[in-house]
């Protein structure tokens, strides 16, 4: 039996992971599940998978979770420290699917076990890529990318020498507003930005798809995880979301990875790795699909992509600042405090204010990443106050 733990079990990635594990309960020993405020779902998952431990991120949810699990024998805990401790319980496979920078610490802790970390939390690589990879190396752990694009790249690279890679192309659906004229984007509301054309995901990543901040994060993740140069990585708009990524080699070959827009594919690949198991996703019918479309991503329309290239060049703490500013901008947009296009303006302003803090020749430590995150949120908050006053 494989011992598995899922961080962020109640989210979109978490629910899909639970779905796959629940199909073969005899194969897995579920060590711990973590969630947030959706206590009812967390309790239901913990009972269904006979988990050893259920942890909510919020102290205030401890009572309701304990009540929901009373008499089941499932251990209950709450708070960030309890989530960190859950990462110390021996597990062979850990899913990192908390949303936001909060996912970094549990992932880093899990790596210390020297086993497999299935990484959906993209903020980990964006904020602290070099730290994550060096921790994995030190402890002999394996990181498997779960973002669909990075799983696609990883699969295209099986048996290949990374030195023969010329370029990596990741695709973007273009998000909810891809057909809006650029000059109308500033009017986009929360509900406009929350409807993804192809993927069914959490609210935050869906809005990040509309600004292309999601793709910007994925460019940075690609740079960090695969170690290729920024000029070798590009994003292209592909409205069908059926090709997830392409890898171009020195001989001109371009390997594309296709699959339905269903995250259970990338999760299932990581779950069965290094083998291929049966994964219950739809099979593509190419004659029915008939055509696939591509167009260049317009950097004027999507400033997030330009900012991503700046971050990839700067490295150091640029990713931590970029991500924290992006999270603060997203919170302000969701709260109705700033407009859609102001999100990118805010991230750019924060990067520019903190440009002197970003460059560092020292190896990244968790403390300096967390300090940069904190400073960027503070700086972003003061920019937001200015933007709100000017509206
Ligand atoms: P989600 O919002 O649906 O779920 C997030 C999970 O994290 C929930 O279980 C929630 O309870 C938990 N959580 C939220 N804040 C927390 C905190 N402060 N501390 C501890 N737990 C907390 O998010 P999602 O869409 O499943 O995405 C999860 C991660 O995977 C993100 O980093 C996202 O970018 C990445 N990702 C998601 C998809 C997708 O299809 N949804 C695809 C690729 C990558
Ligand atoms: Mg993705």
Tab-separated table of C-alpha atoms and ligand atoms in Angstrom:
chain	number	residue	atom	x	y	z
A	1	UNK	CA	0.000	0.000	0.000
A	2	UNK	CA	1.310	3.443	-0.863
A	3	UNK	CA	1.091	6.002	1.882
A	4	UNK	CA	-0.307	9.260	0.488
A	5	UNK	CA	-0.978	12.746	1.872
A	6	UNK	CA	-2.932	15.497	0.125
A	7	UNK	CA	-2.381	19.159	0.977
A	8	UNK	CA	-5.357	21.203	-0.247
A	9	UNK	CA	-7.622	18.139	-0.555
A	10	UNK	CA	-10.808	20.205	-0.723
A	11	UNK	CA	-9.730	22.372	-3.664
A	12	UNK	CA	-10.106	21.739	-7.355
A	13	UNK	CA	-6.838	19.762	-7.684
A	14	UNK	CA	-7.435	18.087	-4.314
A	15	UNK	CA	-10.907	16.858	-5.254
A	16	UNK	CA	-9.565	15.416	-8.505
A	17	UNK	CA	-6.763	13.688	-6.588
A	18	UNK	CA	-9.241	12.260	-4.089
A	19	UNK	CA	-11.359	11.056	-7.022
A	20	UNK	CA	-8.452	9.019	-8.430
A	21	UNK	CA	-7.457	7.587	-5.057
A	22	UNK	CA	-11.038	6.689	-4.153
A	23	UNK	CA	-11.219	4.517	-7.292
A	24	UNK	CA	-8.551	2.168	-5.914
A	25	UNK	CA	-8.832	2.391	-2.109
A	26	UNK	CA	-7.019	-0.928	-1.651
A	27	UNK	CA	-3.859	0.592	-3.180
A	28	UNK	CA	-3.530	3.555	-0.829
A	29	UNK	CA	-3.080	4.248	2.839
A	30	UNK	CA	-4.209	7.868	3.261
A	31	UNK	CA	-2.017	9.433	5.931
A	32	UNK	CA	-3.358	13.003	6.034
A	33	UNK	CA	-5.745	15.340	4.230
A	34	UNK	CA	-5.716	19.106	4.680
A	35	UNK	CA	-8.257	21.750	3.779
A	36	UNK	CA	-9.527	25.176	4.720
A	37	UNK	CA	-13.031	26.339	5.635
A	38	UNK	CA	-14.968	23.650	3.785
A	39	UNK	CA	-15.051	21.418	6.844
A	40	UNK	CA	-17.976	19.310	5.626
A	41	UNK	CA	-16.119	18.272	2.470
A	42	UNK	CA	-12.870	17.641	4.335
A	43	UNK	CA	-14.684	15.415	6.831
A	44	UNK	CA	-16.503	13.568	4.057
A	45	UNK	CA	-13.213	12.943	2.193
A	46	UNK	CA	-11.452	11.825	5.377
A	47	UNK	CA	-14.190	9.279	6.120
A	48	UNK	CA	-14.388	8.046	2.516
A	49	UNK	CA	-10.610	7.523	2.281
A	50	UNK	CA	-10.219	6.345	5.923
A	51	UNK	CA	-7.566	9.020	6.466
A	52	UNK	CA	-5.433	8.951	9.602
A	53	UNK	CA	-5.516	12.730	10.072
A	54	UNK	CA	-7.615	15.672	8.851
A	55	UNK	CA	-6.247	19.208	9.244
A	56	UNK	CA	-7.980	22.519	8.612
A	57	UNK	CA	-5.842	25.610	8.033
A	58	UNK	CA	-8.058	27.666	10.353
A	59	UNK	CA	-8.167	27.400	14.159
A	60	UNK	CA	-11.800	28.530	14.121
A	61	UNK	CA	-12.708	25.432	12.081
A	62	UNK	CA	-11.253	22.997	14.612
A	63	UNK	CA	-14.550	22.634	16.547
A	64	UNK	CA	-16.772	21.951	13.533
A	65	UNK	CA	-14.199	19.511	12.060
A	66	UNK	CA	-13.883	17.606	15.357
A	67	UNK	CA	-17.665	17.414	15.573
A	68	UNK	CA	-17.988	16.169	12.010
A	69	UNK	CA	-15.400	13.454	12.639
A	70	UNK	CA	-16.455	12.501	16.183
A	71	UNK	CA	-16.467	8.738	16.677
A	72	UNK	CA	-14.609	7.994	13.431
A	73	UNK	CA	-11.189	7.574	15.045
A	74	UNK	CA	-9.752	10.117	12.583
A	75	UNK	CA	-7.346	12.521	14.258
A	76	UNK	CA	-8.169	16.234	13.885
A	77	UNK	CA	-5.892	19.297	13.958
A	78	UNK	CA	-5.976	22.962	12.935
A	79	UNK	CA	-3.712	25.856	11.986
A	80	UNK	CA	-0.610	26.397	9.838
A	81	UNK	CA	1.664	24.634	12.323
A	82	UNK	CA	-0.548	21.534	12.228
A	83	UNK	CA	-0.385	21.583	8.423
A	84	UNK	CA	3.402	21.756	8.602
A	85	UNK	CA	3.445	18.847	11.059
A	86	UNK	CA	1.231	16.788	8.745
A	87	UNK	CA	4.108	16.980	6.233
A	88	UNK	CA	6.325	15.108	8.724
A	89	UNK	CA	4.091	12.036	8.846
A	90	UNK	CA	5.735	9.365	6.700
A	91	UNK	CA	4.189	9.278	3.218
A	92	UNK	CA	5.483	7.852	-0.063
A	93	UNK	CA	3.573	10.329	-2.241
A	94	UNK	CA	2.452	13.816	-1.288
A	95	UNK	CA	0.213	16.110	-3.320
A	96	UNK	CA	0.985	19.820	-2.873
A	97	UNK	CA	-2.287	21.510	-3.893
A	98	UNK	CA	-2.760	24.374	-1.461
A	99	UNK	CA	-3.378	27.602	-3.377
A	100	UNK	CA	-0.963	30.513	-2.958
A	101	UNK	CA	2.307	31.071	-1.139
A	102	UNK	CA	0.865	29.114	1.829
A	103	UNK	CA	1.689	25.958	-0.141
A	104	UNK	CA	5.443	26.521	-0.006
A	105	UNK	CA	6.250	25.399	3.543
A	106	UNK	CA	4.307	22.096	3.550
A	107	UNK	CA	5.946	21.154	0.224
A	108	UNK	CA	9.438	21.957	1.513
A	109	UNK	CA	8.772	19.947	4.678
A	110	UNK	CA	7.452	16.969	2.707
A	111	UNK	CA	10.620	16.929	0.557
A	112	UNK	CA	12.644	16.176	3.704
A	113	UNK	CA	11.174	12.662	3.651
A	114	UNK	CA	13.069	11.953	0.426
A	115	UNK	CA	9.994	10.559	-1.341
A	116	UNK	CA	7.749	11.912	-4.142
A	117	UNK	CA	6.206	15.381	-4.128
A	118	UNK	CA	3.513	15.870	-6.771
A	119	UNK	CA	3.623	19.631	-7.219
A	120	UNK	CA	0.466	21.449	-8.273
A	121	UNK	CA	1.136	24.534	-6.129
A	122	UNK	CA	2.787	26.766	-8.708
A	123	UNK	CA	3.723	29.448	-6.201
A	124	UNK	CA	6.392	27.108	-4.764
A	125	UNK	CA	8.511	27.143	-7.934
A	126	UNK	CA	7.760	30.787	-8.703
A	127	UNK	CA	8.754	32.093	-5.274
A	128	UNK	CA	11.487	29.642	-4.333
A	129	UNK	CA	12.397	27.424	-7.297
A	130	UNK	CA	16.128	27.054	-6.537
A	131	UNK	CA	15.410	26.355	-2.851
A	132	UNK	CA	12.832	23.693	-3.680
A	133	UNK	CA	15.120	21.922	-6.140
A	134	UNK	CA	18.099	22.009	-3.803
A	135	UNK	CA	16.004	20.618	-0.918
A	136	UNK	CA	14.822	17.799	-3.195
A	137	UNK	CA	18.422	17.032	-4.149
A	138	UNK	CA	19.694	17.143	-0.563
A	139	UNK	CA	17.040	14.689	0.618
A	140	UNK	CA	16.915	12.484	-2.495
A	141	UNK	CA	13.286	13.423	-3.137
A	142	UNK	CA	11.558	13.556	-6.530
A	143	UNK	CA	9.388	16.462	-7.604
A	144	UNK	CA	6.808	15.638	-10.265
A	145	UNK	CA	5.118	18.624	-11.895
A	146	UNK	CA	1.318	18.489	-11.861
A	147	UNK	CA	0.484	21.671	-13.716
A	148	UNK	CA	-0.787	20.292	-17.052
A	149	UNK	CA	1.811	22.183	-19.127
A	150	UNK	CA	4.721	21.053	-16.985
A	151	UNK	CA	3.482	17.480	-16.806
A	152	UNK	CA	3.299	17.632	-20.616
A	153	UNK	CA	6.892	18.928	-20.886
A	154	UNK	CA	8.072	16.330	-18.368
A	155	UNK	CA	6.426	13.562	-20.399
A	156	UNK	CA	7.895	14.877	-23.680
A	157	UNK	CA	11.351	14.780	-22.064
A	158	UNK	CA	11.263	11.148	-20.900
A	159	UNK	CA	14.391	9.506	-22.330
A	160	UNK	CA	15.679	12.798	-23.779
A	161	UNK	CA	18.769	14.821	-22.920
A	162	UNK	CA	17.759	18.309	-21.718
A	163	UNK	CA	20.885	19.648	-23.505
A	164	UNK	CA	19.194	18.818	-26.829
A	165	UNK	CA	16.180	21.020	-26.047
A	166	UNK	CA	16.042	24.161	-28.164
A	167	UNK	CA	12.742	25.576	-27.032
A	168	UNK	CA	9.684	24.940	-24.914
A	169	UNK	CA	6.258	26.246	-25.853
A	170	UNK	CA	3.415	26.246	-23.362
A	171	UNK	CA	-0.132	26.902	-24.469
A	172	UNK	CA	-2.722	29.252	-22.985
A	173	UNK	CA	-6.451	29.158	-23.622
A	174	UNK	CA	-6.461	32.968	-23.416
A	175	UNK	CA	-8.934	32.849	-20.521
A	176	UNK	CA	-12.421	34.211	-20.079
A	177	UNK	CA	-11.770	37.523	-21.840
A	178	UNK	CA	-9.695	36.360	-24.777
A	179	UNK	CA	-12.183	37.695	-27.343
A	180	UNK	CA	-12.732	41.073	-25.667
A	181	UNK	CA	-11.223	44.067	-27.500
A	182	UNK	CA	-8.124	45.196	-25.554
A	183	UNK	CA	-9.580	48.669	-24.915
A	184	UNK	CA	-12.598	47.185	-23.078
A	185	UNK	CA	-10.616	44.972	-20.685
A	186	UNK	CA	-10.509	47.621	-17.963
A	187	UNK	CA	-14.286	47.223	-17.610
A	188	UNK	CA	-14.188	43.475	-16.918
A	189	UNK	CA	-15.977	42.518	-13.696
A	190	UNK	CA	-15.296	39.674	-11.303
A	191	UNK	CA	-17.982	37.521	-12.876
A	192	UNK	CA	-16.661	38.255	-16.385
A	193	UNK	CA	-13.208	37.069	-15.328
A	194	UNK	CA	-14.450	33.982	-13.467
A	195	UNK	CA	-15.770	31.891	-16.338
A	196	UNK	CA	-13.068	29.770	-17.912
A	197	UNK	CA	-13.776	28.603	-21.465
A	198	UNK	CA	-12.225	25.126	-21.061
A	199	UNK	CA	-11.017	24.227	-17.581
A	200	UNK	CA	-13.003	23.915	-14.366
A	201	UNK	CA	-10.645	25.288	-11.688
A	202	UNK	CA	-10.531	27.250	-8.434
A	203	UNK	CA	-11.644	30.923	-8.571
A	204	UNK	CA	-8.170	32.429	-8.154
A	205	UNK	CA	-6.475	30.487	-10.948
A	206	UNK	CA	-9.475	31.153	-13.225
A	207	UNK	CA	-9.001	34.919	-12.822
A	208	UNK	CA	-5.249	34.420	-13.269
A	209	UNK	CA	-6.067	32.738	-16.581
A	210	UNK	CA	-7.987	35.804	-17.740
A	211	UNK	CA	-5.075	38.170	-16.967
A	212	UNK	CA	-2.601	35.515	-18.195
A	213	UNK	CA	-0.871	35.775	-14.827
A	214	UNK	CA	-1.407	32.033	-14.662
A	215	UNK	CA	0.618	31.638	-17.860
A	216	UNK	CA	3.205	34.102	-16.550
A	217	UNK	CA	3.618	31.917	-13.443
A	218	UNK	CA	3.932	28.863	-15.679
A	219	UNK	CA	6.697	30.471	-17.762
A	220	UNK	CA	8.632	31.102	-14.549
A	221	UNK	CA	7.906	27.554	-13.331
A	222	UNK	CA	9.244	26.183	-16.638
A	223	UNK	CA	12.421	28.217	-16.311
A	224	UNK	CA	12.966	27.061	-12.729
A	225	UNK	CA	11.977	23.409	-13.021
A	226	UNK	CA	13.600	22.497	-16.333
A	227	UNK	CA	16.562	24.889	-16.042
A	228	UNK	CA	16.207	26.314	-19.567
A	229	UNK	CA	16.985	29.927	-20.483
A	230	UNK	CA	14.136	32.492	-20.593
A	231	UNK	CA	14.647	33.061	-24.334
A	232	UNK	CA	13.935	29.357	-24.932
A	233	UNK	CA	10.443	29.532	-23.393
A	234	UNK	CA	7.324	31.027	-24.918
A	235	UNK	CA	3.555	30.982	-24.447
A	236	UNK	CA	1.169	30.725	-27.381
A	237	UNK	CA	-2.610	31.145	-27.371
A	238	UNK	CA	-4.349	27.870	-28.203
A	239	UNK	CA	-8.091	28.280	-27.617
A	240	UNK	CA	-8.935	24.543	-27.623
A	241	UNK	CA	-6.582	23.706	-24.667
A	242	UNK	CA	-5.879	20.259	-26.131
A	243	UNK	CA	-2.149	20.635	-26.702
A	244	UNK	CA	-0.654	21.510	-23.325
A	245	UNK	CA	2.983	22.030	-24.247
A	246	UNK	CA	5.500	21.354	-27.000
A	247	UNK	CA	9.215	20.663	-26.739
A	248	UNK	CA	11.486	21.518	-29.686
A	249	UNK	CA	14.796	19.687	-30.067
A	250	UNK	CA	18.060	20.537	-31.828
A	251	UNK	CA	17.114	18.341	-34.800
A	252	UNK	CA	13.980	20.404	-35.416
A	253	UNK	CA	11.564	17.828	-34.002
A	254	UNK	CA	8.672	19.310	-32.029
A	255	UNK	CA	7.020	16.924	-29.574
A	256	UNK	CA	3.496	17.940	-28.577
A	257	UNK	CA	1.508	16.555	-25.685
A	258	UNK	CA	-2.246	16.339	-26.183
A	259	UNK	CA	-4.983	15.466	-23.745
A	260	UNK	CA	-8.456	16.566	-22.724
A	261	UNK	CA	-8.642	19.585	-20.383
A	262	UNK	CA	-8.991	17.374	-17.302
A	263	UNK	CA	-6.444	17.735	-14.487
A	264	UNK	CA	-6.875	14.073	-13.577
A	265	UNK	CA	-4.528	13.315	-16.461
A	266	UNK	CA	-1.555	15.212	-14.991
A	267	UNK	CA	-2.454	14.111	-11.445
A	268	UNK	CA	-2.835	10.485	-12.590
A	269	UNK	CA	0.508	10.605	-14.408
A	270	UNK	CA	2.203	11.756	-11.183
A	271	UNK	CA	0.295	9.201	-9.107
A	272	UNK	CA	1.342	6.250	-11.287
A	273	UNK	CA	4.828	7.517	-12.192
A	274	UNK	CA	7.195	6.003	-13.251
A	275	UNK	CA	4.556	3.661	-14.707
A	276	UNK	CA	1.457	4.594	-16.659
A	277	UNK	CA	-1.790	3.540	-15.011
A	278	UNK	CA	-5.365	3.679	-16.185
A	279	UNK	CA	-6.694	7.233	-15.868
A	280	UNK	CA	-10.422	7.798	-16.416
A	281	UNK	CA	-10.263	10.863	-18.662
A	282	UNK	CA	-12.042	11.252	-22.002
A	283	UNK	CA	-10.103	10.038	-25.009
A	284	UNK	CA	-9.620	12.601	-27.764
A	285	UNK	CA	-11.412	11.975	-31.053
A	286	UNK	CA	-9.167	13.769	-33.551
A	287	UNK	CA	-11.538	13.565	-36.509
A	288	UNK	CA	-14.228	15.120	-34.341
A	289	UNK	CA	-11.842	17.885	-33.148
A	290	UNK	CA	-10.857	18.472	-36.802
A	291	UNK	CA	-8.695	21.528	-36.182
A	292	UNK	CA	-6.399	23.118	-33.645
A	293	UNK	CA	-5.776	26.870	-33.612
A	294	UNK	CA	-2.829	28.936	-32.419
A	295	UNK	CA	-2.028	32.605	-32.255
A	296	UNK	CA	0.743	34.679	-30.765
A	297	UNK	CA	0.082	36.105	-27.296
A	298	UNK	CA	-0.042	39.907	-27.585
A	299	UNK	CA	2.258	41.361	-24.876
A	300	UNK	CA	0.397	44.703	-24.928
A	301	UNK	CA	-2.848	42.975	-24.137
A	302	UNK	CA	-1.215	40.675	-21.592
A	303	UNK	CA	1.480	42.636	-19.679
A	304	UNK	CA	1.771	39.657	-17.295
A	305	UNK	CA	3.832	37.819	-19.932
A	306	UNK	CA	6.291	40.683	-20.278
A	307	UNK	CA	6.615	40.856	-16.485
A	308	UNK	CA	7.250	37.098	-16.367
A	309	UNK	CA	10.210	37.506	-18.720
A	310	UNK	CA	11.604	40.264	-16.495
A	311	UNK	CA	11.259	37.987	-13.468
A	312	UNK	CA	12.919	35.076	-15.287
A	313	UNK	CA	15.882	37.296	-16.147
A	314	UNK	CA	16.190	38.849	-12.675
A	315	UNK	CA	15.616	35.629	-10.649
A	316	UNK	CA	16.709	36.003	-7.013
A	317	UNK	CA	13.719	37.259	-5.062
A	318	UNK	CA	11.885	38.596	-8.124
A	319	UNK	CA	9.567	35.573	-8.206
A	320	UNK	CA	8.589	36.002	-4.548
A	321	UNK	CA	7.864	39.698	-5.080
A	322	UNK	CA	5.979	39.017	-8.319
A	323	UNK	CA	3.819	36.339	-6.732
A	324	UNK	CA	3.023	38.277	-3.554
A	325	UNK	CA	2.104	41.390	-5.552
A	326	UNK	CA	-0.041	39.255	-7.855
A	327	UNK	CA	-1.830	37.680	-4.862
A	328	UNK	CA	-2.433	41.111	-3.318
A	329	UNK	CA	-3.722	42.444	-6.654
A	330	UNK	CA	-6.042	39.457	-7.014
A	331	UNK	CA	-7.416	39.935	-3.486
A	332	UNK	CA	-8.055	43.616	-4.261
A	333	UNK	CA	-9.781	42.759	-7.548
A	334	UNK	CA	-11.950	40.072	-5.910
A	335	UNK	CA	-12.878	42.596	-3.188
A	336	UNK	CA	-13.901	45.092	-5.883
A	337	UNK	CA	-11.213	47.583	-4.837
A	338	UNK	CA	-9.302	47.725	-8.122
A	339	UNK	CA	-10.186	47.092	-11.753
A	340	UNK	CA	-9.117	44.205	-13.980
A	341	UNK	CA	-6.237	45.920	-15.800
A	342	UNK	CA	-5.001	47.524	-12.583
A	343	UNK	CA	-3.847	44.099	-11.400
A	344	UNK	CA	-0.918	44.072	-13.850
A	345	UNK	CA	-0.178	47.744	-13.169
A	346	UNK	CA	0.067	46.962	-9.479
A	347	UNK	CA	2.433	44.028	-9.964
A	348	UNK	CA	4.643	46.121	-12.249
A	349	UNK	CA	4.698	49.020	-9.767
A	350	UNK	CA	5.599	46.676	-6.880
A	351	UNK	CA	8.417	45.024	-8.854
A	352	UNK	CA	9.737	48.427	-9.790
A	353	UNK	CA	9.580	49.807	-6.209
A	354	UNK	CA	11.398	46.751	-4.888
A	355	UNK	CA	13.884	46.334	-7.745
A	356	UNK	CA	16.764	47.122	-5.355
A	357	UNK	CA	15.736	44.276	-2.998
A	358	UNK	CA	15.302	41.639	-5.661
A	359	UNK	CA	18.834	40.976	-6.854
A	360	UNK	CA	20.727	38.627	-4.607
A	361	UNK	CA	23.777	36.531	-5.258
A	362	UNK	CA	23.175	34.439	-2.134
A	363	UNK	CA	21.344	31.089	-2.311
A	364	UNK	CA	17.647	31.542	-1.475
A	365	UNK	CA	16.564	30.644	2.031
A	366	UNK	CA	13.002	30.213	3.239
A	367	UNK	CA	13.430	33.205	5.549
A	368	UNK	CA	14.493	35.578	2.780
A	369	UNK	CA	11.681	34.352	0.510
A	370	UNK	CA	9.116	34.893	3.271
A	371	UNK	CA	10.599	38.340	4.045
A	372	UNK	CA	10.380	39.332	0.348
A	373	UNK	CA	6.803	38.044	0.235
A	374	UNK	CA	5.915	40.134	3.298
A	375	UNK	CA	7.592	43.273	1.985
A	376	UNK	CA	5.957	42.905	-1.439
A	377	UNK	CA	2.480	42.559	0.135
A	378	UNK	CA	3.111	45.707	2.191
A	379	UNK	CA	4.360	47.610	-0.862
A	380	UNK	CA	1.457	46.358	-2.984
A	381	UNK	CA	-0.999	47.438	-0.267
A	382	UNK	CA	0.291	50.997	-0.400
A	383	UNK	CA	0.084	51.018	-4.215
A	384	UNK	CA	-3.474	49.671	-3.969
A	385	UNK	CA	-4.402	52.485	-1.575
A	386	UNK	CA	-3.100	54.975	-4.156
A	387	UNK	CA	-4.985	53.253	-6.992
A	388	UNK	CA	-8.203	53.148	-4.996
A	389	UNK	CA	-7.874	56.847	-4.151
A	390	UNK	CA	-7.372	57.645	-7.850
A	391	UNK	CA	-10.424	55.654	-9.068
B	1	LIG	P1	-8.561	25.865	-4.864
B	1	LIG	O1	-8.766	27.256	-4.461
B	1	LIG	O2	-9.649	25.129	-5.562
B	1	LIG	O3	-8.144	24.990	-3.579
B	1	LIG	C1	-7.127	25.392	-2.721
B	1	LIG	C2	-6.941	24.437	-1.549
B	1	LIG	O4	-6.006	25.063	-0.652
B	1	LIG	C3	-8.197	24.184	-0.723
B	1	LIG	O5	-8.144	22.889	-0.174
B	1	LIG	C4	-8.095	25.227	0.401
B	1	LIG	O6	-8.788	24.848	1.560
B	1	LIG	C5	-6.609	25.227	0.654
B	1	LIG	N1	-6.122	26.484	1.194
B	1	LIG	C6	-6.434	27.751	0.780
B	1	LIG	N2	-5.762	28.669	1.506
B	1	LIG	C7	-5.000	27.966	2.388
B	1	LIG	C8	-4.086	28.340	3.415
B	1	LIG	N3	-3.785	29.622	3.674
B	1	LIG	N4	-3.473	27.359	4.127
B	1	LIG	C9	-3.751	26.052	3.887
B	1	LIG	N5	-4.629	25.628	2.936
B	1	LIG	C10	-5.242	26.575	2.195
B	1	LIG	O7	-7.214	25.841	-5.743
B	1	LIG	P2	-6.834	24.877	-6.954
B	1	LIG	O8	-7.408	25.421	-8.201
B	1	LIG	O9	-7.068	23.451	-6.580
B	1	LIG	O10	-5.272	25.146	-7.057
B	1	LIG	C11	-4.346	24.650	-6.112
B	1	LIG	C12	-2.933	24.916	-6.608
B	1	LIG	O11	-2.730	24.180	-7.807
B	1	LIG	C13	-2.678	26.382	-6.978
B	1	LIG	O12	-1.357	26.708	-6.716
B	1	LIG	C14	-2.930	26.411	-8.478
B	1	LIG	O13	-2.242	27.444	-9.113
B	1	LIG	C15	-2.399	25.063	-8.876
B	1	LIG	N6	-2.985	24.513	-10.109
B	1	LIG	C16	-4.326	24.345	-10.216
B	1	LIG	C17	-4.886	23.839	-11.389
B	1	LIG	C18	-6.363	23.592	-11.520
B	1	LIG	O14	-6.800	23.039	-12.525
B	1	LIG	N7	-7.195	23.947	-10.566
B	1	LIG	C19	-4.051	23.511	-12.458
B	1	LIG	C20	-2.671	23.677	-12.311
B	1	LIG	C21	-2.144	24.181	-11.128
B	2	LIG	MG1	-1.514	25.059	-16.184
